[in-house]
Coordinates of C-alpha atoms in Angstrom, one line a residue:
M14 CA -43.5 37.4 65.0
A15 CA -40.1 39.1 65.2
I16 CA -41.1 40.9 68.4
D17 CA -42.4 37.7 70.0
R18 CA -39.2 35.8 69.1
L19 CA -37.1 38.6 70.5
I20 CA -39.0 38.7 73.8
A21 CA -38.8 34.9 74.0
R22 CA -35.0 34.7 73.9
R23 CA -33.6 33.0 76.9
E24 CA -30.5 35.3 77.0
A25 CA -32.7 38.4 77.3
H26 CA -33.1 39.5 80.9
L27 CA -36.5 39.7 82.5
R28 CA -36.1 43.5 82.8
E29 CA -35.6 43.9 79.1
K30 CA -38.5 41.6 78.2
T31 CA -40.8 43.5 80.5
L32 CA -39.7 46.8 79.1
W33 CA -40.1 45.7 75.5
R34 CA -43.5 44.2 76.1
L35 CA -44.6 47.4 77.9
L36 CA -43.4 49.6 75.1
Y37 CA -45.2 47.4 72.5
E38 CA -48.5 47.0 74.3
T39 CA -48.8 50.6 75.6
V40 CA -47.3 52.2 72.4
A41 CA -45.9 54.7 74.8
R42 CA -42.7 56.7 74.4
A43 CA -39.8 55.0 76.1
E44 CA -39.0 58.1 78.2
G45 CA -42.5 57.9 79.7
I46 CA -42.3 54.2 80.6
L47 CA -38.9 54.4 82.0
G48 CA -40.1 57.2 84.3
V49 CA -42.9 55.2 85.9
S50 CA -42.5 54.2 89.6
I51 CA -44.1 51.2 91.3
E52 CA -46.4 53.3 93.4
E53 CA -48.1 54.6 90.2
L54 CA -48.9 51.1 88.8
D55 CA -52.5 49.9 88.7
L56 CA -51.7 46.2 88.2
A57 CA -55.3 45.2 88.4
G58 CA -56.5 47.8 85.9
R59 CA -53.3 47.2 83.7
R60 CA -52.6 50.9 83.5
A61 CA -50.3 53.6 84.8
P62 CA -49.8 57.4 84.4
V63 CA -46.9 58.7 82.4
K64 CA -45.5 62.2 81.8
A65 CA -46.8 63.7 78.6
K66 CA -44.3 64.6 75.8
G67 CA -43.1 68.1 76.3
A68 CA -44.7 68.4 79.8
R69 CA -43.4 71.2 81.9
P70 CA -43.7 71.8 85.7
R71 CA -46.8 73.6 86.8
T72 CA -46.2 77.1 88.1
R73 CA -48.0 78.6 91.1
R74 CA -49.6 82.0 90.9
R75 CA -46.6 83.7 92.5
G76 CA -44.1 82.0 90.2
A77 CA -42.9 79.1 92.4
V78 CA -42.4 75.9 90.4
R79 CA -44.2 72.8 91.4
E80 CA -42.7 69.4 90.4
D81 CA -45.9 67.9 89.2
F82 CA -47.3 67.3 85.7
V83 CA -50.6 66.5 84.0
P84 CA -50.2 62.8 83.4
E85 CA -51.5 60.6 80.5
T86 CA -52.7 57.1 81.1
V87 CA -51.2 54.2 79.2
Y88 CA -52.7 50.6 79.1
W89 CA -51.1 47.2 78.7
D90 CA -52.4 43.7 78.2
A91 CA -51.7 40.1 79.2
G92 CA -48.1 39.9 78.1
T93 CA -47.0 42.7 80.3
A94 CA -49.4 41.6 83.1
R95 CA -47.5 38.2 83.3
L96 CA -44.1 39.8 83.4
L97 CA -44.5 42.7 85.8
P98 CA -45.1 40.8 89.0
R99 CA -42.0 38.6 88.3
L100 CA -39.9 41.7 87.7
L101 CA -41.0 43.5 90.9
K102 CA -40.4 40.5 93.2
G103 CA -42.3 42.0 96.1
R104 CA -40.9 45.6 95.7
S105 CA -43.6 48.1 96.4
R106 CA -41.9 51.4 95.8
G107 CA -39.2 53.1 93.6
P108 CA -38.6 52.8 89.9
V109 CA -40.2 49.9 88.0
L110 CA -37.1 49.5 85.8
V111 CA -33.7 49.7 87.5
T112 CA -30.1 49.0 86.6
H113 CA -28.1 46.1 88.0
R114 CA -25.8 48.3 90.0
K115 CA -25.9 51.1 92.6
P116 CA -24.8 54.6 91.6
G117 CA -21.1 55.4 92.1
P118 CA -19.9 57.8 94.8
G119 CA -19.6 60.7 92.3
E120 CA -23.0 60.2 90.6
A121 CA -25.7 62.7 91.4
V122 CA -29.1 60.8 91.3
S123 CA -32.5 62.1 92.3
P124 CA -34.0 60.2 95.3
R125 CA -37.0 59.4 93.0
D126 CA -34.7 57.6 90.7
I127 CA -33.3 55.3 93.4
C128 CA -35.0 52.1 94.7
P129 CA -35.3 52.6 98.4
D130 CA -35.2 48.8 99.0
T131 CA -32.2 47.9 96.8
G132 CA -30.4 51.1 96.2
L133 CA -30.4 50.5 92.5
A134 CA -30.8 53.4 90.1
R135 CA -33.6 53.9 87.5
L136 CA -32.8 52.6 84.0
S137 CA -32.0 55.4 81.7
Y138 CA -33.0 55.9 78.0
G139 CA -29.4 55.5 76.9
Q140 CA -29.0 52.2 78.8
A141 CA -32.3 50.9 77.4
R142 CA -31.3 51.8 73.9
M143 CA -27.9 50.1 74.3
L144 CA -29.5 46.9 75.6
L145 CA -32.0 46.8 72.8
D146 CA -29.2 47.4 70.3
E147 CA -27.2 44.5 71.7
H148 CA -30.0 42.1 71.1
T149 CA -31.0 43.3 67.6
A150 CA -27.7 44.5 66.0
L151 CA -27.2 43.2 62.5
G152 CA -24.3 40.8 62.5
G153 CA -23.5 42.0 66.0
E154 CA -22.4 45.4 64.7
P155 CA -23.1 48.0 67.4
G156 CA -25.5 50.8 66.4
T157 CA -27.3 48.7 63.8
G158 CA -30.1 47.4 66.0
W159 CA -33.6 48.6 66.9
D160 CA -34.4 51.9 68.5
P161 CA -36.8 51.9 71.6
H162 CA -39.1 54.2 69.6
E163 CA -39.7 51.4 67.1
W164 CA -41.8 49.5 69.6
R165 CA -44.3 52.4 69.5
H166 CA -44.4 52.4 65.7
S167 CA -44.7 48.6 65.6
G168 CA -47.6 48.6 68.0
L169 CA -49.5 51.4 66.2
T170 CA -48.9 49.6 62.9
R171 CA -50.4 46.4 64.3
L172 CA -53.4 48.2 65.6
G173 CA -53.9 50.0 62.3
E174 CA -53.7 46.8 60.4
G175 CA -56.2 45.3 62.9
G176 CA -58.8 47.8 62.0
A177 CA -58.5 50.4 64.8
S178 CA -60.1 53.7 63.9
L179 CA -58.1 56.9 63.5
L180 CA -59.6 58.4 66.6
M181 CA -58.9 55.2 68.6
L182 CA -55.2 55.2 67.4
M183 CA -54.9 58.8 68.5
A184 CA -56.4 58.0 71.9
K185 CA -54.1 55.0 72.4
S186 CA -51.0 56.8 71.3
R187 CA -51.9 60.2 72.8
H188 CA -51.0 62.0 69.6
K189 CA -52.5 65.4 69.3
K190 CA -52.5 65.7 65.5
A191 CA -54.3 63.3 63.2
E192 CA -51.7 63.7 60.5
N193 CA -49.1 62.1 62.8
V194 CA -51.2 59.0 63.1
R195 CA -52.7 58.7 59.7
K196 CA -49.9 56.5 58.3
Y197 CA -51.0 53.8 60.7
F198 CA -54.7 53.9 59.7
H199 CA -55.5 51.2 57.2
P200 CA -59.2 50.6 57.0
S201 CA -60.2 47.4 55.2
P202 CA -62.5 47.4 52.2
E203 CA -65.2 45.8 54.4
A204 CA -65.0 48.6 56.9
I205 CA -65.3 51.2 54.1
A206 CA -68.3 49.3 52.7
E207 CA -69.9 49.2 56.1
V208 CA -69.6 52.9 56.8
T209 CA -70.8 53.7 53.3
S210 CA -74.0 51.8 54.0
L211 CA -74.9 54.5 56.5
L212 CA -75.5 56.8 53.5
A213 CA -78.1 54.6 51.9
P214 CA -81.7 56.0 51.7
G215 CA -83.8 55.0 54.7
D216 CA -82.4 52.4 57.1
R217 CA -81.3 49.6 54.9
R218 CA -79.9 47.6 57.8
R219 CA -83.2 46.9 59.4

């Protein structure tokens, strides 16, 4: 409910609402979502590739570095699907999430991080964190608000409470170790009773 109320605020910009909904529904790391470009979006399939945590450039056999990575796919749902087309406003290339200003003359920005249609720069993690803090700070005190990573924790907690299996939580979050996801796994008594029935003699469920 707190998340829905935050995203519904009129004073929150469409960009922030889209980012927050994306982070919650994909349970992806903020760095990965911020790095997505429009060309990579599969709007019909509600999915996009993101760079895996700790990903490093591939290296050719002779040692030359290639600037490509093995991607991981993240998925979103109806909330994000409603917001994304409004945010893009017909843009077909460049960063999905951009700032409201163009880079200054002395700023060195990669061409991939500039929208070729508007000249606006890709939104950074620091900027995203500051914007979220502005909307969630306790008593308006800077530095007391939410952190972008909390969207990931909130989404996983909701899925765990909803009965998602440990393996499904790992697949959704792309965690490699079960112990990092176990705290979100909360099977209901009914689910435990159901799986226990598999151990009964014969096939009791017939």
